[in-house]
PDB file of C-alpha atoms in Angstrom:
ATOM      1  CA  MET A   1     -17.008  12.130 -11.348  1.00 60.00           C
ATOM      2  CA  SER A   2     -15.546   9.723 -13.914  1.00 71.00           C
ATOM      3  CA  ALA A   3     -13.873   6.412 -13.096  1.00 81.00           C
ATOM      4  CA  VAL A   4     -10.218   6.467 -12.118  1.00 94.00           C
ATOM      5  CA  ARG A   5      -7.579   5.179 -14.483  1.00 96.00           C
ATOM      6  CA  VAL A   6      -6.620   1.486 -14.358  1.00 97.00           C
ATOM      7  CA  THR A   7      -2.873   1.014 -14.845  1.00 97.00           C
ATOM      8  CA  ARG A   8      -1.958  -2.521 -15.893  1.00 98.00           C
ATOM      9  CA  TYR A   9       1.251  -4.476 -15.378  1.00 98.00           C
ATOM     10  CA  ALA A  10       2.277  -8.017 -16.294  1.00 97.00           C
ATOM     11  CA  ALA A  11       4.704  -9.727 -13.938  1.00 95.00           C
ATOM     12  CA  GLY A  12       6.275 -13.109 -13.342  1.00 93.00           C
ATOM     13  CA  ALA A  13       9.215 -14.586 -11.510  1.00 92.00           C
ATOM     14  CA  LEU A  14      12.765 -13.596 -12.363  1.00 95.00           C
ATOM     15  CA  ARG A  15      14.145 -16.786 -10.817  1.00 95.00           C
ATOM     16  CA  ALA A  16      13.335 -20.500 -10.988  1.00 96.00           C
ATOM     17  CA  VAL A  17      10.173 -20.746  -8.898  1.00 97.00           C
ATOM     18  CA  ALA A  18       6.556 -21.680  -9.607  1.00 97.00           C
ATOM     19  CA  VAL A  19       4.420 -18.599 -10.178  1.00 97.00           C
ATOM     20  CA  PRO A  20       0.718 -18.502  -9.295  1.00 97.00           C
ATOM     21  CA  ARG A  21      -1.593 -17.161 -11.985  1.00 97.00           C
ATOM     22  CA  LEU A  22      -3.304 -14.214 -10.347  1.00 97.00           C
ATOM     23  CA  ARG A  23      -5.073 -10.984 -11.124  1.00 98.00           C
ATOM     24  CA  ILE A  24      -4.191  -8.529  -8.368  1.00 98.00           C
ATOM     25  CA  ALA A  25      -5.966  -5.203  -7.817  1.00 98.00           C
ATOM     26  CA  VAL A  26      -4.075  -2.590  -5.824  1.00 98.00           C
ATOM     27  CA  LEU A  27      -5.614   0.410  -4.059  1.00 98.00           C
ATOM     28  CA  ALA A  28      -3.205   2.825  -2.401  1.00 98.00           C
ATOM     29  CA  ASP A  29      -3.232   6.167  -0.609  1.00 96.00           C
ATOM     30  CA  PHE A  30      -6.911   7.065  -0.378  1.00 97.00           C
ATOM     31  CA  HIS A  31      -6.218   9.949   2.046  1.00 95.00           C
ATOM     32  CA  ALA A  32      -9.920  10.050   2.792  1.00 96.00           C
ATOM     33  CA  ALA A  33     -11.110  13.604   3.454  1.00 95.00           C
ATOM     34  CA  THR A  34     -14.088  15.704   2.535  1.00 94.00           C
ATOM     35  CA  PRO A  35     -14.762  17.059   0.038  1.00 94.00           C
ATOM     36  CA  VAL A  36     -12.061  15.605  -2.280  1.00 93.00           C
ATOM     37  CA  MET A  37     -12.189  11.940  -1.165  1.00 95.00           C
ATOM     38  CA  ASP A  38     -15.466  11.507   0.652  1.00 96.00           C
ATOM     39  CA  ALA A  39     -17.374   8.305   1.385  1.00 96.00           C
ATOM     40  CA  ARG A  40     -19.299   8.496  -1.878  1.00 96.00           C
ATOM     41  CA  ARG A  41     -16.133   8.709  -3.947  1.00 97.00           C
ATOM     42  CA  ILE A  42     -14.591   5.809  -2.038  1.00 98.00           C
ATOM     43  CA  ALA A  43     -17.766   3.814  -2.705  1.00 98.00           C
ATOM     44  CA  ARG A  44     -17.436   4.464  -6.453  1.00 97.00           C
ATOM     45  CA  ILE A  45     -13.797   3.345  -6.417  1.00 98.00           C
ATOM     46  CA  VAL A  46     -14.779   0.181  -4.544  1.00 98.00           C
ATOM     47  CA  THR A  47     -17.442  -0.589  -7.149  1.00 98.00           C
ATOM     48  CA  GLN A  48     -14.951  -0.009  -9.969  1.00 98.00           C
ATOM     49  CA  ALA A  49     -12.329  -2.230  -8.298  1.00 98.00           C
ATOM     50  CA  ASN A  50     -14.824  -5.051  -7.736  1.00 98.00           C
ATOM     51  CA  ALA A  51     -15.739  -4.972 -11.434  1.00 98.00           C
ATOM     52  CA  LEU A  52     -12.141  -5.847 -12.373  1.00 98.00           C
ATOM     53  CA  GLY A  53     -12.628  -9.436 -11.198  1.00 97.00           C
ATOM     54  CA  ALA A  54      -9.397  -9.605  -9.211  1.00 98.00           C
ATOM     55  CA  ASP A  55      -8.355 -12.807  -7.459  1.00 98.00           C
ATOM     56  CA  LEU A  56      -6.562 -10.802  -4.790  1.00 98.00           C
ATOM     57  CA  MET A  57      -7.206  -7.269  -3.534  1.00 98.00           C
ATOM     58  CA  LEU A  58      -4.407  -5.330  -1.816  1.00 98.00           C
ATOM     59  CA  LEU A  59      -4.858  -2.145   0.231  1.00 98.00           C
ATOM     60  CA  LEU A  60      -1.548  -0.361   0.693  1.00 98.00           C
ATOM     61  CA  GLY A  61      -2.168   2.136   3.477  1.00 97.00           C
ATOM     62  CA  ASP A  62      -2.509   5.878   4.052  1.00 97.00           C
ATOM     63  CA  TYR A  63      -6.272   5.838   4.392  1.00 97.00           C
ATOM     64  CA  ALA A  64      -6.114   8.905   6.658  1.00 96.00           C
ATOM     65  CA  GLY A  65      -6.659  12.282   5.023  1.00 93.00           C
ATOM     66  CA  HIS A  66      -4.040  15.017   5.331  1.00 86.00           C
ATOM     67  CA  ILE A  67      -5.036  17.941   3.116  1.00 89.00           C
ATOM     68  CA  PHE A  68      -5.200  21.635   3.956  1.00 88.00           C
ATOM     69  CA  GLY A  69      -8.788  22.849   4.100  1.00 87.00           C
ATOM     70  CA  CYS A  70     -10.262  19.336   4.197  1.00 89.00           C
ATOM     71  CA  THR A  71     -11.685  17.192   6.987  1.00 92.00           C
ATOM     72  CA  CYS A  72     -10.333  13.677   7.529  1.00 94.00           C
ATOM     73  CA  LEU A  73     -12.955  10.940   7.426  1.00 96.00           C
ATOM     74  CA  ALA A  74     -13.362   8.779  10.502  1.00 97.00           C
ATOM     75  CA  PRO A  75     -11.607   5.409  10.259  1.00 97.00           C
ATOM     76  CA  GLU A  76     -14.921   3.622  10.753  1.00 98.00           C
ATOM     77  CA  ALA A  77     -16.480   5.403   7.759  1.00 97.00           C
ATOM     78  CA  VAL A  78     -13.568   4.464   5.506  1.00 98.00           C
ATOM     79  CA  ALA A  79     -13.452   0.868   6.720  1.00 98.00           C
ATOM     80  CA  THR A  80     -17.195   0.459   6.148  1.00 98.00           C
ATOM     81  CA  GLU A  81     -16.785   1.333   2.466  1.00 98.00           C
ATOM     82  CA  LEU A  82     -13.628  -0.734   1.937  1.00 98.00           C
ATOM     83  CA  ALA A  83     -15.276  -3.761   3.563  1.00 98.00           C
ATOM     84  CA  ARG A  84     -17.392  -4.058   0.394  1.00 98.00           C
ATOM     85  CA  LEU A  85     -14.321  -5.033  -1.651  1.00 98.00           C
ATOM     86  CA  GLU A  86     -14.408  -8.609  -2.909  1.00 98.00           C
ATOM     87  CA  ALA A  87     -11.774 -11.042  -4.158  1.00 98.00           C
ATOM     88  CA  GLN A  88     -11.653 -14.840  -4.166  1.00 97.00           C
ATOM     89  CA  LEU A  89      -8.347 -14.991  -2.255  1.00 98.00           C
ATOM     90  CA  GLY A  90      -9.245 -12.136   0.016  1.00 98.00           C
ATOM     91  CA  VAL A  91      -8.824  -8.439   0.624  1.00 98.00           C
ATOM     92  CA  TRP A  92      -5.597  -7.720   2.520  1.00 98.00           C
ATOM     93  CA  SER A  93      -4.323  -4.491   4.008  1.00 98.00           C
ATOM     94  CA  VAL A  94      -1.283  -2.786   5.463  1.00 98.00           C
ATOM     95  CA  PHE A  95      -1.028   0.681   6.992  1.00 97.00           C
ATOM     96  CA  GLY A  96       0.940   3.792   6.149  1.00 96.00           C
ATOM     97  CA  ASN A  97       2.717   6.611   7.926  1.00 93.00           C
ATOM     98  CA  HIS A  98      -0.314   8.922   7.853  1.00 92.00           C
ATOM     99  CA  ASP A  99      -2.488   6.257   9.501  1.00 95.00           C
ATOM    100  CA  TRP A 100      -0.034   6.142  12.390  1.00 93.00           C
ATOM    101  CA  LYS A 101       0.265   9.928  12.520  1.00 91.00           C
ATOM    102  CA  ASN A 102      -3.538  10.286  12.589  1.00 91.00           C
ATOM    103  CA  ASP A 103      -3.662   8.470  15.958  1.00 90.00           C
ATOM    104  CA  ARG A 104      -2.255  10.797  18.626  1.00 80.00           C
ATOM    105  CA  THR A 105      -1.858   7.966  21.145  1.00 85.00           C
ATOM    106  CA  PRO A 106      -0.951   4.782  19.246  1.00 87.00           C
ATOM    107  CA  ARG A 107      -0.718   1.673  21.409  1.00 85.00           C
ATOM    108  CA  GLU A 108       2.734   0.667  20.323  1.00 83.00           C
ATOM    109  CA  GLY A 109       3.433  -3.028  20.755  1.00 81.00           C
ATOM    110  CA  GLU A 110      -0.230  -4.063  20.676  1.00 83.00           C
ATOM    111  CA  ALA A 111      -1.779  -6.191  17.950  1.00 83.00           C
ATOM    112  CA  LEU A 112      -4.068  -3.308  16.889  1.00 87.00           C
ATOM    113  CA  PRO A 113      -1.967  -0.232  17.670  1.00 91.00           C
ATOM    114  CA  THR A 114      -3.924   2.575  15.970  1.00 95.00           C
ATOM    115  CA  ILE A 115      -7.505   3.688  15.451  1.00 96.00           C
ATOM    116  CA  TRP A 116      -7.135   2.595  11.821  1.00 97.00           C
ATOM    117  CA  HIS A 117      -5.987  -0.919  12.720  1.00 97.00           C
ATOM    118  CA  ARG A 118      -8.948  -1.261  15.078  1.00 97.00           C
ATOM    119  CA  ALA A 119     -11.491   0.084  12.582  1.00 97.00           C
ATOM    120  CA  PHE A 120     -10.316  -2.344   9.900  1.00 98.00           C
ATOM    121  CA  ALA A 121     -10.454  -5.260  12.333  1.00 97.00           C
ATOM    122  CA  GLU A 122     -14.009  -4.347  13.363  1.00 97.00           C
ATOM    123  CA  ALA A 123     -15.036  -4.129   9.691  1.00 98.00           C
ATOM    124  CA  GLY A 124     -13.559  -7.576   8.978  1.00 98.00           C
ATOM    125  CA  ILE A 125     -10.741  -6.402   6.695  1.00 98.00           C
ATOM    126  CA  ALA A 126      -7.688  -8.650   6.986  1.00 98.00           C
ATOM    127  CA  THR A 127      -4.442  -6.945   7.977  1.00 97.00           C
ATOM    128  CA  LEU A 128      -0.855  -8.154   7.673  1.00 98.00           C
ATOM    129  CA  SER A 129       1.217  -6.331  10.270  1.00 96.00           C
ATOM    130  CA  ASN A 130       4.738  -7.741   9.857  1.00 97.00           C
ATOM    131  CA  GLU A 131       3.034 -11.038   9.070  1.00 98.00           C
ATOM    132  CA  VAL A 132       3.018 -13.693   6.370  1.00 98.00           C
ATOM    133  CA  ARG A 133       0.252 -15.943   5.072  1.00 98.00           C
ATOM    134  CA  THR A 134       0.409 -18.920   2.709  1.00 98.00           C
ATOM    135  CA  LEU A 135      -2.177 -18.823  -0.058  1.00 98.00           C
ATOM    136  CA  GLU A 136      -2.733 -20.951  -3.150  1.00 97.00           C
ATOM    137  CA  ALA A 137      -3.847 -20.224  -6.696  1.00 97.00           C
ATOM    138  CA  GLY A 138      -4.342 -22.930  -9.300  1.00 94.00           C
ATOM    139  CA  GLY A 139      -2.539 -25.446  -7.108  1.00 96.00           C
ATOM    140  CA  VAL A 140       0.514 -23.204  -6.721  1.00 97.00           C
ATOM    141  CA  PRO A 141       1.273 -22.032  -3.177  1.00 97.00           C
ATOM    142  CA  PHE A 142       2.704 -18.563  -2.548  1.00 98.00           C
ATOM    143  CA  ARG A 143       3.513 -16.348   0.388  1.00 98.00           C
ATOM    144  CA  LEU A 144       1.706 -13.046   0.939  1.00 98.00           C
ATOM    145  CA  ALA A 145       3.591 -10.802   3.356  1.00 98.00           C
ATOM    146  CA  GLY A 146       2.734  -7.410   4.827  1.00 98.00           C
ATOM    147  CA  LEU A 147       5.205  -4.938   6.310  1.00 98.00           C
ATOM    148  CA  GLU A 148       4.234  -2.210   8.763  1.00 97.00           C
ATOM    149  CA  SER A 149       5.003   1.400   7.906  1.00 94.00           C
ATOM    150  CA  GLN A 150       8.685   2.250   7.721  1.00 94.00           C
ATOM    151  CA  GLN A 151       7.848   5.851   8.689  1.00 90.00           C
ATOM    152  CA  ALA A 152       5.283   5.204  11.428  1.00 87.00           C
ATOM    153  CA  PHE A 153       7.116   7.388  13.951  1.00 85.00           C
ATOM    154  CA  LYS A 154       8.697   9.828  11.533  1.00 78.00           C
ATOM    155  CA  TYR A 155       6.831  12.745  13.091  1.00 71.00           C
ATOM    156  CA  GLN A 156       7.784  11.958  16.701  1.00 74.00           C
ATOM    157  CA  ARG A 157      10.676  14.123  17.785  1.00 68.00           C
ATOM    158  CA  GLY A 158      13.660  12.491  19.399  1.00 68.00           C
ATOM    159  CA  ARG A 159      12.995   8.992  18.071  1.00 70.00           C
ATOM    160  CA  LYS A 160      15.778   7.155  16.297  1.00 69.00           C
ATOM    161  CA  ASP A 161      13.535   4.279  15.200  1.00 71.00           C
ATOM    162  CA  THR A 162      11.184   5.861  12.699  1.00 82.00           C
ATOM    163  CA  GLY A 163       9.421   2.690  11.601  1.00 89.00           C
ATOM    164  CA  ALA A 164       7.076   0.033  12.979  1.00 92.00           C
ATOM    165  CA  HIS A 165       8.259  -2.462  10.358  1.00 94.00           C
ATOM    166  CA  ASP A 166       9.988  -5.691  11.350  1.00 96.00           C
ATOM    167  CA  LEU A 167      11.722  -7.009   8.251  1.00 97.00           C
ATOM    168  CA  PRO A 168      13.657  -9.743  10.120  1.00 97.00           C
ATOM    169  CA  ALA A 169      10.385 -11.206  11.452  1.00 97.00           C
ATOM    170  CA  VAL A 170       8.840 -11.207   7.988  1.00 97.00           C
ATOM    171  CA  SER A 171      11.983 -12.683   6.432  1.00 97.00           C
ATOM    172  CA  ARG A 172      12.050 -15.580   8.902  1.00 97.00           C
ATOM    173  CA  ALA A 173       8.529 -16.569   7.874  1.00 97.00           C
ATOM    174  CA  LEU A 174       9.346 -16.795   4.165  1.00 98.00           C
ATOM    175  CA  ASP A 175      10.262 -19.898   2.182  1.00 97.00           C
ATOM    176  CA  PRO A 176      12.831 -19.221  -0.577  1.00 97.00           C
ATOM    177  CA  SER A 177      11.425 -22.121  -2.612  1.00 97.00           C
ATOM    178  CA  VAL A 178       8.003 -20.436  -2.862  1.00 97.00           C
ATOM    179  CA  PHE A 179       6.983 -17.283  -4.735  1.00 98.00           C
ATOM    180  CA  THR A 180       6.685 -14.291  -2.371  1.00 98.00           C
ATOM    181  CA  LEU A 181       4.476 -11.234  -2.796  1.00 98.00           C
ATOM    182  CA  LEU A 182       5.210  -8.402  -0.347  1.00 98.00           C
ATOM    183  CA  MET A 183       2.984  -5.467   0.546  1.00 98.00           C
ATOM    184  CA  ALA A 184       5.046  -2.512   1.791  1.00 98.00           C
ATOM    185  CA  HIS A 185       3.487   0.936   2.034  1.00 96.00           C
ATOM    186  CA  GLU A 186       6.799   2.720   1.460  1.00 97.00           C
ATOM    187  CA  PRO A 187       9.058   1.475  -1.363  1.00 97.00           C
ATOM    188  CA  ASP A 188      12.244   2.428   0.513  1.00 96.00           C
ATOM    189  CA  VAL A 189      12.838  -1.108   1.785  1.00 96.00           C
ATOM    190  CA  PHE A 190      13.267  -2.600  -1.692  1.00 97.00           C
ATOM    191  CA  PRO A 191      17.117  -2.656  -1.812  1.00 96.00           C
ATOM    192  CA  GLU A 192      17.218  -4.434   1.564  1.00 96.00           C
ATOM    193  CA  LEU A 193      14.980  -7.318   0.541  1.00 97.00           C
ATOM    194  CA  ALA A 194      16.293 -10.823  -0.030  1.00 97.00           C
ATOM    195  CA  ASP A 195      16.411 -12.056  -3.614  1.00 97.00           C
ATOM    196  CA  HIS A 196      13.538 -14.476  -2.987  1.00 97.00           C
ATOM    197  CA  VAL A 197      11.082 -11.637  -2.323  1.00 98.00           C
ATOM    198  CA  ASP A 198       9.855 -11.868  -5.886  1.00 98.00           C
ATOM    199  CA  LEU A 199       7.344  -9.043  -6.157  1.00 98.00           C
ATOM    200  CA  THR A 200       6.931  -6.039  -3.883  1.00 98.00           C
ATOM    201  CA  ILE A 201       3.967  -3.715  -4.279  1.00 98.00           C
ATOM    202  CA  SER A 202       4.113  -0.257  -2.716  1.00 98.00           C
ATOM    203  CA  GLY A 203       2.417   3.119  -2.661  1.00 96.00           C
ATOM    204  CA  HIS A 204       3.243   6.169  -0.514  1.00 94.00           C
ATOM    205  CA  THR A 205       4.910   8.355  -3.149  1.00 92.00           C
ATOM    206  CA  HIS A 206       1.776   9.295  -5.157  1.00 89.00           C
ATOM    207  CA  GLY A 207       4.186   9.168  -8.083  1.00 85.00           C
ATOM    208  CA  GLY A 208       5.211  12.617  -6.932  1.00 81.00           C
ATOM    209  CA  GLN A 209       1.559  13.830  -7.031  1.00 82.00           C
ATOM    210  CA  ILE A 210       2.768  16.893  -8.935  1.00 85.00           C
ATOM    211  CA  ALA A 211       4.810  15.559 -11.838  1.00 85.00           C
ATOM    212  CA  PRO A 212       4.824  17.862 -14.851  1.00 85.00           C
ATOM    213  CA  PHE A 213       5.907  15.971 -17.979  1.00 81.00           C
ATOM    214  CA  GLY A 214       6.180  12.872 -15.755  1.00 79.00           C
ATOM    215  CA  LEU A 215       8.960  14.366 -13.610  1.00 81.00           C
ATOM    216  CA  PRO A 216       8.098  14.294  -9.888  1.00 79.00           C
ATOM    217  CA  LEU A 217       9.009  17.486  -8.073  1.00 79.00           C
ATOM    218  CA  ILE A 218       8.970  16.010  -4.550  1.00 77.00           C
ATOM    219  CA  VAL A 219       9.100  12.340  -3.565  1.00 78.00           C
ATOM    220  CA  PRO A 220       8.829  11.472   0.161  1.00 80.00           C
ATOM    221  CA  SER A 221      11.533   8.803   0.086  1.00 79.00           C
ATOM    222  CA  ARG A 222      15.079   8.526   1.362  1.00 82.00           C
ATOM    223  CA  HIS A 223      15.945   7.356  -2.158  1.00 78.00           C
ATOM    224  CA  GLY A 224      14.609  10.524  -3.753  1.00 71.00           C
ATOM    225  CA  ARG A 225      13.094   9.872  -7.184  1.00 78.00           C
ATOM    226  CA  ARG A 226      14.685   6.446  -7.550  1.00 82.00           C
ATOM    227  CA  TYR A 227      11.449   4.568  -6.773  1.00 87.00           C
ATOM    228  CA  ALA A 228       8.934   7.328  -7.404  1.00 89.00           C
ATOM    229  CA  TYR A 229       6.555   5.466  -9.706  1.00 94.00           C
ATOM    230  CA  GLY A 230       6.175   2.438 -11.923  1.00 94.00           C
ATOM    231  CA  SER A 231       7.949  -0.909 -12.279  1.00 97.00           C
ATOM    232  CA  PHE A 232      11.502  -1.602 -11.107  1.00 96.00           C
ATOM    233  CA  VAL A 233      13.743  -4.641 -11.467  1.00 97.00           C
ATOM    234  CA  GLU A 234      16.903  -5.250  -9.446  1.00 96.00           C
ATOM    235  CA  GLY A 235      18.426  -8.696  -9.917  1.00 96.00           C
ATOM    236  CA  PRO A 236      15.689 -11.315  -9.426  1.00 97.00           C
ATOM    237  CA  LYS A 237      13.422  -8.858  -7.582  1.00 97.00           C
ATOM    238  CA  ARG A 238      10.644  -6.728  -9.015  1.00 98.00           C
ATOM    239  CA  MET A 239       8.713  -3.840  -7.443  1.00 98.00           C
ATOM    240  CA  ILE A 240       5.638  -1.952  -8.618  1.00 98.00           C
ATOM    241  CA  VAL A 241       4.927   1.463  -7.081  1.00 97.00           C
ATOM    242  CA  SER A 242       1.393   2.778  -7.428  1.00 97.00           C
ATOM    243  CA  GLY A 243       0.646   6.446  -8.005  1.00 95.00           C
ATOM    244  CA  GLY A 244      -2.235   6.095  -5.555  1.00 95.00           C
ATOM    245  CA  LEU A 245      -5.717   7.550  -5.435  1.00 97.00           C
ATOM    246  CA  GLY A 246      -5.712  10.547  -3.113  1.00 93.00           C
ATOM    247  CA  MET A 247      -3.659  13.617  -2.307  1.00 92.00           C
ATOM    248  CA  THR A 248      -1.750  15.049   0.640  1.00 89.00           C
ATOM    249  CA  THR A 249      -1.022  18.588   1.773  1.00 88.00           C
ATOM    250  CA  ILE A 250      -2.686  20.313  -1.197  1.00 87.00           C
ATOM    251  CA  PRO A 251      -5.734  19.061  -3.139  1.00 89.00           C
ATOM    252  CA  LEU A 252      -3.935  18.948  -6.470  1.00 86.00           C
ATOM    253  CA  ARG A 253      -2.530  16.342  -8.840  1.00 87.00           C
ATOM    254  CA  LEU A 254      -0.634  17.318 -11.945  1.00 86.00           C
ATOM    255  CA  GLY A 255       0.769  14.858 -14.467  1.00 82.00           C
ATOM    256  CA  ARG A 256      -0.024  11.880 -12.236  1.00 88.00           C
ATOM    257  CA  PRO A 257      -3.735  11.055 -12.228  1.00 92.00           C
ATOM    258  CA  PRO A 258      -5.236   8.784  -9.568  1.00 96.00           C
ATOM    259  CA  GLU A 259      -5.128   5.097 -10.436  1.00 97.00           C
ATOM    260  CA  ILE A 260      -6.055   1.572  -9.567  1.00 98.00           C
ATOM    261  CA  VAL A 261      -3.186  -0.778 -10.347  1.00 98.00           C
ATOM    262  CA  LEU A 262      -4.013  -4.167 -11.876  1.00 98.00           C
ATOM    263  CA  VAL A 263      -1.236  -6.765 -11.964  1.00 98.00           C
ATOM    264  CA  GLU A 264      -1.531  -9.902 -14.087  1.00 98.00           C
ATOM    265  CA  LEU A 265       0.796 -12.399 -12.430  1.00 97.00           C
ATOM    266  CA  GLY A 266       1.911 -15.622 -14.022  1.00 91.00           C
TER     267      GLY A 266
END
């Protein structure tokens, strides 16, 4: 199977703040399941991503497979392959709604609430679960934040709180005078973010997955097609939404091929 497409974006700050010079590789929505996204295919994607020479590697969730006629890979098998990713400033992950759904008895409130969180921790892959870290590139500090899935409990009947995200906790840990990069599996949160959240990177939508002539037929977002795919600017904030790598429900992509996103920041 040939290499996946690399979609490139250039981004900077839209306000007066120092911007770190970074190459960021983004891998979203593996939906690991045999035979369409098996361990061998994940291994090839990992090798391709490592060859891009990224300073920072971001994993945006939905590692769990959910495709009719396919078998979901075990979290440990997926984590073993992803643990081979390399970047000078680290490989960082968040989790998506399907990762939460894949665990029938999530330990809500614990530091490692699902089988996917635990597998990543055992494999040594760093996770940001409503957390913020301060990193530095070329002498310029920046904040890297990770938001938990906003649809973690979407499939649990009777629940009014559908998400495990804690935006107030993340917001309190940010410094408006420093560039902020946010990982959020679902793009829905974008309008709610403060103006000093400079760049948000999301997945979840698959760009519609089936998008004839670039027009997504179905987008799993409360905003509909508004943030289906690509780059968006609202005031001083920017968001990039990846089309992802895998598939859900049916093993078909049309008009939206799988991709690795590469962001040149600075």
